[in-house]
Amino acid sequence: MFPLSLELRGRRVLVVGGGRIAARRVRDLLAAGARIDLVAPELCPELAELGERIGWQAREFRDNDLAGAWLVHVATGDQVVDARVARLAEEHRIFCVAAGAHRTGTASVPAHTSVELPDTRVQLAVSSADPRRSVAIRNRIAGTLASDPGDLRPQREHPGWVALVGGGPGDDGLLTRRGVQLLATADVVVVDRLAPHGVLADLPDEVEVIDVGKTPGHHPVPQHEINALLVEHAQQGRGVVRLKGGDPFVLGRGEEERAACQAAGVRVEVVPGISSAIAVPAAAGIPVTSRGVSRGFTVVTGHEELAEVPSRSDHTVVVLMGVKGLARTARTLIAGGRAADCPVAIVERGCTPQQRVTVAPLDRIAEFATERGVTSPAVVVIGEVVRLGPDWSEAYPDGRGADIPAILTPQGETA
């Protein structure tokens, strides 16, 4: 078979058959812009819900149905009927896909999918004598492009673009497939301190990596300069990935960067990431909500005023960038009505092999964090949900938090 792509926009395609096989093909044909005429006594639910998008004739196939068709797809479930339609289509010199009698058809549809790159959409199509093998090969190729695409940067000039990519909470494997694809096409990567730096090792040598990482109290590259960097490189026709930790729109100043690009007329895409506010507690076995324990949660930074945060026992507070101001946070929450013995967990370097957890009551957490040398990056979880995690029950068998807190590794070994 000769591989070929067809331009079907606005052209009539005849579909004979109203079952699920026909439904899959009709959706593909509609996506390609084809004008569908369908002949079948009955329609399966998937076709029926398309309504006026298809011209349905509720009857058996007639010879004159072929008139004016550019392409025919037949899948009636009756091989005799399918073969007849295919034979008549050939006589009229109309290519025909015969799903129920493929050996008699004059065209075939490969196993196909598409992969989005920053400047284009790549179509993948695989054909073989065995349709199941074609699907397996297609899935493997698509999976490889998503997880390990290599150097897919365009080898031509292209309009510059910026992608704000959330890198997740720490583990390189928690970067999304879309993030991996964009990194593989980037000319420049502007990276934060908490982004997954391991993925940078796979970039080609010619990709420029700019580290704008911030540490507590030390911001070597101010935010307005980061914004200007993104715009400058994109306006030079380069593809720019802004690789950030967690999610770019969860206390990550991603909106400021998006707005700066938009104001400069630069095409910008936002790729959500797994937020450390939820993922890091989960990695420590602590849900931020749980039926009968916590009905909601608030995410704040340690730099913010906490007096307005709900003080109810069924509300979880998650504090990012909160190690330095932990004592002030505890005093503010207690003054606002939060119980002094409310359980607290500090998860350092979450979702990495170096993760460790410190637990203590709210009125003692700052003291023990200092004694244990807790450092950022860390996520602080305040609320009754902390009792559901394995570290609290191991450190405080009585459940009250009266004992000295322990620091535990993810494997439950006392550090």
Short mmCIF file of C-alpha atoms in Angstrom, two decimals:
data_model
loop_
_atom_site.label_atom_id
_atom_site.label_comp_id
_atom_site.label_asym_id
_atom_site.label_seq_id
_atom_site.Cartn_x
_atom_site.Cartn_y
_atom_site.Cartn_z
CA MET A 1 0.00 0.00 0.00
CA PHE A 2 1.20 3.51 -0.83
CA PRO A 3 1.08 5.81 2.24
CA LEU A 4 -0.82 9.01 1.57
CA SER A 5 -2.51 11.84 3.46
CA LEU A 6 -5.84 13.10 2.11
CA GLU A 7 -7.28 16.62 2.19
CA LEU A 8 -10.96 15.98 2.99
CA ARG A 9 -12.16 19.38 4.18
CA GLY A 10 -15.56 20.07 2.66
CA ARG A 11 -15.49 16.87 0.57
CA ARG A 12 -18.18 14.21 0.67
CA VAL A 13 -17.30 10.93 2.34
CA LEU A 14 -19.79 8.08 2.28
CA VAL A 15 -19.95 5.85 5.35
CA VAL A 16 -21.93 2.62 5.11
CA GLY A 17 -22.71 1.04 8.47
CA GLY A 18 -23.91 2.38 11.81
CA GLY A 19 -21.87 0.42 14.37
CA ARG A 20 -18.97 1.29 16.68
CA ILE A 21 -16.31 0.73 14.01
CA ALA A 22 -18.06 3.27 11.80
CA ALA A 23 -18.40 5.62 14.77
CA ARG A 24 -14.64 5.69 15.38
CA ARG A 25 -13.98 6.47 11.74
CA VAL A 26 -16.70 9.12 11.51
CA ARG A 27 -15.18 11.04 14.42
CA ASP A 28 -11.79 11.01 12.69
CA LEU A 29 -13.35 12.14 9.41
CA LEU A 30 -15.26 14.95 11.08
CA ALA A 31 -12.05 16.11 12.76
CA ALA A 32 -10.51 16.26 9.27
CA GLY A 33 -13.37 18.48 8.09
CA ALA A 34 -15.09 15.94 5.83
CA ARG A 35 -18.79 16.17 4.95
CA ILE A 36 -20.30 12.87 6.09
CA ASP A 37 -23.22 11.05 4.48
CA LEU A 38 -24.04 7.86 6.36
CA VAL A 39 -26.26 4.99 5.25
CA ALA A 40 -27.43 2.44 7.82
CA PRO A 41 -30.78 1.11 9.08
CA GLU A 42 -29.80 1.93 12.68
CA LEU A 43 -27.15 3.92 14.53
CA CYS A 44 -25.15 2.97 17.60
CA PRO A 45 -25.35 5.49 20.50
CA GLU A 46 -21.93 6.99 19.64
CA LEU A 47 -23.18 7.90 16.14
CA ALA A 48 -26.65 8.92 17.25
CA GLU A 49 -25.25 11.59 19.56
CA LEU A 50 -23.55 13.31 16.60
CA GLY A 51 -26.99 14.40 15.39
CA GLU A 52 -26.94 16.87 12.50
CA ARG A 53 -23.19 16.66 12.08
CA ILE A 54 -23.80 13.65 9.84
CA GLY A 55 -26.33 13.19 7.01
CA TRP A 56 -27.99 9.93 8.01
CA GLN A 57 -30.16 7.88 5.65
CA ALA A 58 -31.99 5.23 7.70
CA ARG A 59 -31.97 2.43 5.14
CA GLU A 60 -29.85 -0.16 3.38
CA PHE A 61 -27.09 0.82 0.91
CA ARG A 62 -28.07 1.65 -2.69
CA ASP A 63 -25.77 1.75 -5.69
CA ASN A 64 -26.42 5.44 -6.39
CA ASP A 65 -25.20 6.38 -2.86
CA LEU A 66 -21.70 6.42 -4.30
CA ALA A 67 -22.38 9.39 -6.57
CA GLY A 68 -20.23 12.39 -5.68
CA ALA A 69 -18.18 10.65 -2.98
CA TRP A 70 -14.44 11.20 -2.72
CA LEU A 71 -13.97 8.33 -0.31
CA VAL A 72 -16.06 5.41 0.98
CA HIS A 73 -15.83 3.69 4.34
CA VAL A 74 -17.88 0.52 4.79
CA ALA A 75 -18.32 -1.43 8.02
CA THR A 76 -21.76 -3.03 8.11
CA GLY A 77 -20.71 -6.19 9.92
CA ASP A 78 -21.84 -8.23 6.91
CA GLN A 79 -18.82 -9.27 4.82
CA VAL A 80 -20.96 -9.88 1.74
CA VAL A 81 -22.38 -6.35 1.87
CA ASP A 82 -18.97 -4.84 2.65
CA ALA A 83 -17.40 -6.64 -0.32
CA ARG A 84 -20.22 -5.48 -2.63
CA VAL A 85 -19.78 -1.85 -1.62
CA ALA A 86 -16.01 -2.12 -2.08
CA ARG A 87 -16.43 -3.69 -5.54
CA LEU A 88 -18.88 -1.00 -6.70
CA ALA A 89 -16.60 1.75 -5.34
CA GLU A 90 -13.71 0.36 -7.36
CA GLU A 91 -15.85 0.33 -10.48
CA HIS A 92 -16.56 4.02 -9.89
CA ARG A 93 -12.85 4.67 -9.21
CA ILE A 94 -13.56 5.78 -5.65
CA PHE A 95 -11.14 4.65 -2.99
CA CYS A 96 -12.80 2.49 -0.35
CA VAL A 97 -11.85 1.42 3.16
CA ALA A 98 -13.56 -1.92 3.82
CA ALA A 99 -13.24 -2.51 7.55
CA GLY A 100 -15.11 -5.82 7.48
CA ALA A 101 -13.45 -7.12 4.33
CA HIS A 102 -10.15 -5.25 4.21
CA ARG A 103 -8.64 -7.48 1.56
CA THR A 104 -11.21 -6.20 -0.92
CA GLY A 105 -10.75 -2.52 -0.12
CA THR A 106 -8.54 -0.13 -2.06
CA ALA A 107 -7.52 1.97 0.93
CA SER A 108 -6.67 1.41 4.57
CA VAL A 109 -6.49 3.57 7.65
CA PRO A 110 -3.25 3.26 9.64
CA ALA A 111 -3.05 3.27 13.41
CA HIS A 112 -2.55 6.96 13.99
CA THR A 113 -2.22 9.66 16.61
CA SER A 114 -0.71 13.12 16.92
CA VAL A 115 1.94 14.68 19.15
CA GLU A 116 1.90 18.40 19.89
CA LEU A 117 5.18 20.29 19.58
CA PRO A 118 5.48 24.02 20.29
CA ASP A 119 5.48 25.05 16.63
CA THR A 120 3.57 22.22 14.95
CA ARG A 121 1.54 19.06 15.33
CA VAL A 122 3.28 15.84 14.29
CA GLN A 123 1.09 13.09 12.87
CA LEU A 124 2.14 9.49 13.50
CA ALA A 125 0.74 6.71 11.30
CA VAL A 126 1.72 3.03 11.38
CA SER A 127 0.58 0.33 8.96
CA SER A 128 1.27 -3.39 8.98
CA ALA A 129 -0.50 -6.60 8.03
CA ASP A 130 -1.53 -7.02 11.67
CA PRO A 131 -3.68 -4.08 12.93
CA ARG A 132 -2.99 -4.97 16.58
CA ARG A 133 0.75 -4.81 15.96
CA SER A 134 0.30 -1.45 14.24
CA VAL A 135 -1.47 -0.09 17.32
CA ALA A 136 1.26 -1.42 19.62
CA ILE A 137 4.01 0.15 17.50
CA ARG A 138 2.14 3.45 17.32
CA ASN A 139 1.74 3.51 21.09
CA ARG A 140 5.42 2.76 21.65
CA ILE A 141 6.56 5.54 19.31
CA ALA A 142 4.14 8.05 20.84
CA GLY A 143 5.22 7.02 24.34
CA THR A 144 8.88 7.44 23.44
CA LEU A 145 8.26 10.93 22.06
CA ALA A 146 6.45 11.83 25.25
CA SER A 147 8.97 10.41 27.73
CA ASP A 148 12.32 10.59 25.91
CA PRO A 149 11.96 12.65 22.75
CA GLY A 150 15.63 13.47 22.23
CA ASP A 151 16.45 16.66 20.32
CA LEU A 152 13.28 17.73 18.52
CA ARG A 153 14.10 21.40 18.29
CA PRO A 154 13.08 22.83 14.91
CA GLN A 155 15.95 23.02 12.45
CA ARG A 156 14.60 26.24 10.94
CA GLU A 157 13.72 29.72 12.02
CA HIS A 158 10.44 29.92 13.87
CA PRO A 159 8.48 32.52 15.83
CA GLY A 160 9.72 32.68 19.39
CA TRP A 161 7.61 31.23 22.16
CA VAL A 162 7.62 30.81 25.92
CA ALA A 163 6.28 27.85 27.88
CA LEU A 164 5.77 28.17 31.63
CA VAL A 165 6.31 24.57 32.72
CA GLY A 166 5.50 23.28 36.18
CA GLY A 167 8.22 20.78 37.04
CA GLY A 168 6.45 19.13 39.96
CA PRO A 169 7.58 18.74 43.56
CA GLY A 170 11.07 17.33 43.08
CA ASP A 171 11.18 13.91 41.44
CA ASP A 172 12.20 14.13 37.77
CA GLY A 173 9.60 11.48 36.94
CA LEU A 174 6.76 13.77 38.05
CA LEU A 175 7.33 16.18 35.17
CA THR A 176 4.40 15.94 32.75
CA ARG A 177 4.71 14.52 29.24
CA ARG A 178 3.94 17.92 27.77
CA GLY A 179 6.77 19.40 29.81
CA VAL A 180 9.19 16.78 28.48
CA GLN A 181 8.12 17.49 24.90
CA LEU A 182 8.66 21.22 25.31
CA LEU A 183 12.10 20.76 26.87
CA ALA A 184 13.08 18.64 23.87
CA THR A 185 12.30 21.53 21.51
CA ALA A 186 13.65 24.41 23.59
CA ASP A 187 16.56 26.66 22.70
CA VAL A 188 16.68 28.24 26.16
CA VAL A 189 15.69 26.91 29.58
CA VAL A 190 15.24 29.40 32.43
CA VAL A 191 15.24 27.29 35.58
CA ASP A 192 14.31 27.77 39.24
CA ARG A 193 16.15 26.31 42.23
CA LEU A 194 13.29 23.94 43.09
CA ALA A 195 12.72 22.72 39.53
CA PRO A 196 13.74 19.13 38.63
CA HIS A 197 17.35 19.79 37.59
CA GLY A 198 17.94 16.15 36.67
CA VAL A 199 16.06 16.58 33.40
CA LEU A 200 18.56 19.21 32.28
CA ALA A 201 21.27 16.57 31.88
CA ASP A 202 19.51 15.19 28.80
CA LEU A 203 19.45 18.51 26.95
CA PRO A 204 21.77 19.01 23.95
CA ASP A 205 24.91 21.02 24.68
CA GLU A 206 23.75 23.93 22.54
CA VAL A 207 20.66 24.56 24.68
CA GLU A 208 21.30 27.60 26.89
CA VAL A 209 20.41 27.01 30.54
CA ILE A 210 19.92 30.11 32.69
CA ASP A 211 19.67 29.55 36.45
CA VAL A 212 17.57 32.19 38.17
CA GLY A 213 17.07 30.23 41.38
CA LYS A 214 16.13 32.03 44.55
CA THR A 215 16.99 31.08 48.11
CA PRO A 216 15.38 32.52 51.26
CA GLY A 217 16.46 36.15 51.50
CA HIS A 218 18.63 35.94 48.37
CA HIS A 219 17.11 36.78 44.96
CA PRO A 220 20.08 37.23 42.58
CA VAL A 221 17.77 37.76 39.57
CA PRO A 222 14.75 39.95 40.43
CA GLN A 223 11.40 38.96 39.00
CA HIS A 224 11.23 41.86 36.54
CA GLU A 225 14.57 40.73 35.07
CA ILE A 226 13.29 37.16 34.72
CA ASN A 227 10.28 38.52 32.84
CA ALA A 228 12.57 40.51 30.57
CA LEU A 229 14.77 37.45 29.90
CA LEU A 230 11.81 35.41 28.70
CA VAL A 231 10.58 38.14 26.38
CA GLU A 232 14.04 38.98 25.04
CA HIS A 233 14.92 35.42 24.02
CA ALA A 234 11.48 34.75 22.52
CA GLN A 235 11.64 37.95 20.47
CA GLN A 236 14.93 36.67 19.05
CA GLY A 237 13.01 33.73 17.61
CA ARG A 238 13.99 31.21 20.28
CA GLY A 239 11.88 28.64 22.07
CA VAL A 240 12.03 29.30 25.82
CA VAL A 241 11.00 26.93 28.60
CA ARG A 242 10.57 28.54 32.00
CA LEU A 243 11.03 25.49 34.22
CA LYS A 244 9.59 26.05 37.69
CA GLY A 245 9.06 23.87 40.73
CA GLY A 246 5.57 22.62 41.53
CA ASP A 247 2.86 24.39 39.56
CA PRO A 248 3.66 27.78 37.99
CA PHE A 249 0.33 29.25 39.11
CA VAL A 250 0.43 28.10 42.75
CA LEU A 251 2.40 30.77 44.61
CA GLY A 252 4.93 30.64 41.78
CA ARG A 253 4.53 34.07 40.12
CA GLY A 254 3.70 32.34 36.87
CA GLU A 255 0.89 34.77 36.12
CA GLU A 256 3.32 37.70 36.23
CA GLU A 257 5.51 35.97 33.65
CA ARG A 258 2.54 35.07 31.47
CA ALA A 259 1.28 38.65 31.56
CA ALA A 260 4.72 40.02 30.65
CA CYS A 261 4.92 37.73 27.61
CA GLN A 262 1.40 38.55 26.52
CA ALA A 263 2.01 42.29 26.86
CA ALA A 264 5.07 41.92 24.61
CA GLY A 265 3.15 39.96 21.99
CA VAL A 266 5.04 36.73 22.69
CA ARG A 267 3.18 33.44 22.30
CA VAL A 268 3.03 31.81 25.72
CA GLU A 269 1.77 28.43 26.91
CA VAL A 270 1.14 27.38 30.51
CA VAL A 271 1.83 23.74 31.38
CA PRO A 272 0.42 22.91 34.82
CA GLY A 273 2.59 20.92 37.19
CA ILE A 274 1.98 18.74 40.22
CA SER A 275 1.81 21.21 43.08
CA SER A 276 4.06 20.52 46.05
CA ALA A 277 1.27 21.86 48.28
CA ILE A 278 -0.65 18.62 47.67
CA ALA A 279 1.96 16.17 46.43
CA VAL A 280 4.54 16.57 49.19
CA PRO A 281 2.07 15.89 52.03
CA ALA A 282 0.75 12.93 50.01
CA ALA A 283 4.29 11.56 49.64
CA ALA A 284 4.50 11.61 53.45
CA GLY A 285 1.17 9.77 53.71
CA ILE A 286 -0.79 12.87 54.73
CA PRO A 287 -3.96 13.77 52.80
CA VAL A 288 -4.80 17.47 52.81
CA THR A 289 -8.49 16.50 53.00
CA SER A 290 -10.14 13.36 54.37
CA ARG A 291 -13.77 12.50 54.95
CA GLY A 292 -14.74 13.22 58.53
CA VAL A 293 -11.40 14.89 59.31
CA SER A 294 -10.85 17.81 56.96
CA ARG A 295 -13.30 19.31 54.48
CA GLY A 296 -10.96 21.81 52.89
CA PHE A 297 -7.51 23.37 52.91
CA THR A 298 -5.75 26.69 52.47
CA VAL A 299 -2.36 27.12 50.82
CA VAL A 300 -0.31 30.14 51.92
CA THR A 301 3.31 31.18 52.08
CA GLY A 302 5.19 31.79 55.29
CA HIS A 303 5.50 35.42 54.30
CA GLU A 304 1.76 36.09 54.38
CA GLU A 305 -0.49 37.27 57.17
CA LEU A 306 -2.23 34.18 58.54
CA ALA A 307 -4.80 35.77 60.84
CA GLU A 308 -7.63 35.28 58.32
CA VAL A 309 -6.98 31.57 57.75
CA PRO A 310 -9.89 29.44 59.05
CA SER A 311 -9.12 28.12 62.54
CA ARG A 312 -11.61 25.24 62.49
CA SER A 313 -10.23 21.84 63.35
CA ASP A 314 -11.65 20.44 60.07
CA HIS A 315 -9.62 22.83 57.92
CA THR A 316 -6.02 22.06 56.86
CA VAL A 317 -3.40 24.77 56.42
CA VAL A 318 -0.49 24.12 54.04
CA VAL A 319 2.40 26.56 54.30
CA LEU A 320 5.01 26.88 51.53
CA MET A 321 8.31 28.67 52.10
CA GLY A 322 7.44 28.69 55.79
CA VAL A 323 10.49 27.36 57.67
CA LYS A 324 12.06 30.71 58.52
CA GLY A 325 8.82 32.21 59.87
CA LEU A 326 7.53 29.04 61.54
CA ALA A 327 7.46 30.47 65.08
CA ARG A 328 5.50 33.51 63.96
CA THR A 329 3.12 31.30 61.99
CA ALA A 330 2.43 29.15 65.05
CA ARG A 331 1.80 32.19 67.28
CA THR A 332 -0.53 33.76 64.72
CA LEU A 333 -2.59 30.62 64.23
CA ILE A 334 -2.92 29.97 67.96
CA ALA A 335 -3.94 33.59 68.55
CA GLY A 336 -6.52 33.16 65.80
CA GLY A 337 -8.16 30.20 67.51
CA ARG A 338 -6.20 27.19 66.31
CA ALA A 339 -5.61 24.69 69.14
CA ALA A 340 -2.11 24.69 70.62
CA ASP A 341 -1.97 20.89 70.40
CA CYS A 342 -3.00 20.86 66.73
CA PRO A 343 -0.71 18.37 64.95
CA VAL A 344 1.90 19.72 62.51
CA ALA A 345 4.18 17.97 60.04
CA ILE A 346 7.16 19.48 58.24
CA VAL A 347 8.14 17.55 55.12
CA GLU A 348 11.63 18.47 53.93
CA ARG A 349 12.80 17.76 50.37
CA GLY A 350 9.52 16.03 49.57
CA CYS A 351 9.25 13.48 46.77
CA THR A 352 13.02 12.91 46.73
CA PRO A 353 15.19 10.17 48.29
CA GLN A 354 16.24 12.74 50.93
CA GLN A 355 12.69 13.32 52.17
CA ARG A 356 12.28 13.46 55.94
CA VAL A 357 9.35 14.34 58.17
CA THR A 358 9.24 16.12 61.53
CA VAL A 359 6.01 16.10 63.55
CA ALA A 360 5.00 18.00 66.72
CA PRO A 361 2.08 19.96 68.20
CA LEU A 362 1.64 23.49 66.89
CA ASP A 363 2.93 25.18 70.07
CA ARG A 364 6.17 23.14 69.98
CA ILE A 365 6.90 22.70 66.28
CA ALA A 366 9.17 25.76 65.89
CA GLU A 367 11.28 24.71 68.88
CA PHE A 368 11.86 21.20 67.61
CA ALA A 369 12.38 22.34 64.01
CA THR A 370 15.26 24.46 65.26
CA GLU A 371 16.71 21.62 67.31
CA ARG A 372 16.49 19.22 64.40
CA GLY A 373 17.99 21.64 61.90
CA VAL A 374 14.99 21.73 59.57
CA THR A 375 15.77 23.63 56.37
CA SER A 376 13.98 24.60 53.20
CA PRO A 377 12.66 23.45 50.82
CA ALA A 378 9.92 22.15 53.06
CA VAL A 379 6.14 22.01 53.18
CA VAL A 380 4.40 22.56 56.51
CA VAL A 381 1.05 20.81 57.06
CA ILE A 382 -1.12 22.01 59.96
CA GLY A 383 -4.30 20.18 60.90
CA GLU A 384 -5.90 16.98 62.13
CA VAL A 385 -5.00 15.19 58.88
CA VAL A 386 -1.42 14.97 60.17
CA ARG A 387 -2.60 12.29 62.61
CA LEU A 388 -3.50 10.10 59.60
CA GLY A 389 0.12 9.96 58.43
CA PRO A 390 2.46 7.20 59.60
CA ASP A 391 4.94 9.55 61.28
CA TRP A 392 2.52 10.97 63.86
CA SER A 393 1.34 7.59 65.13
CA GLU A 394 4.91 6.33 65.36
CA ALA A 395 6.22 9.44 67.15
CA TYR A 396 3.17 9.77 69.42
CA PRO A 397 1.60 6.36 70.13
CA ASP A 398 -0.86 7.99 72.52
CA GLY A 399 -1.97 10.32 69.73
CA ARG A 400 -1.59 13.45 71.90
CA GLY A 401 1.84 14.70 70.91
CA ALA A 402 3.25 14.59 74.40
CA ASP A 403 6.46 12.79 73.44
CA ILE A 404 9.55 14.19 71.76
CA PRO A 405 8.95 14.21 67.99
CA ALA A 406 10.89 11.90 65.71
CA ILE A 407 12.33 12.52 62.27
CA LEU A 408 11.53 9.65 59.96
CA THR A 409 12.63 8.65 56.47
CA PRO A 410 9.96 7.65 53.94
CA GLN A 411 10.75 4.02 54.77
CA GLY A 412 9.84 4.60 58.43
CA GLU A 413 13.38 4.25 59.76
CA THR A 414 14.31 6.64 62.55
CA ALA A 415 16.94 9.04 61.24
#
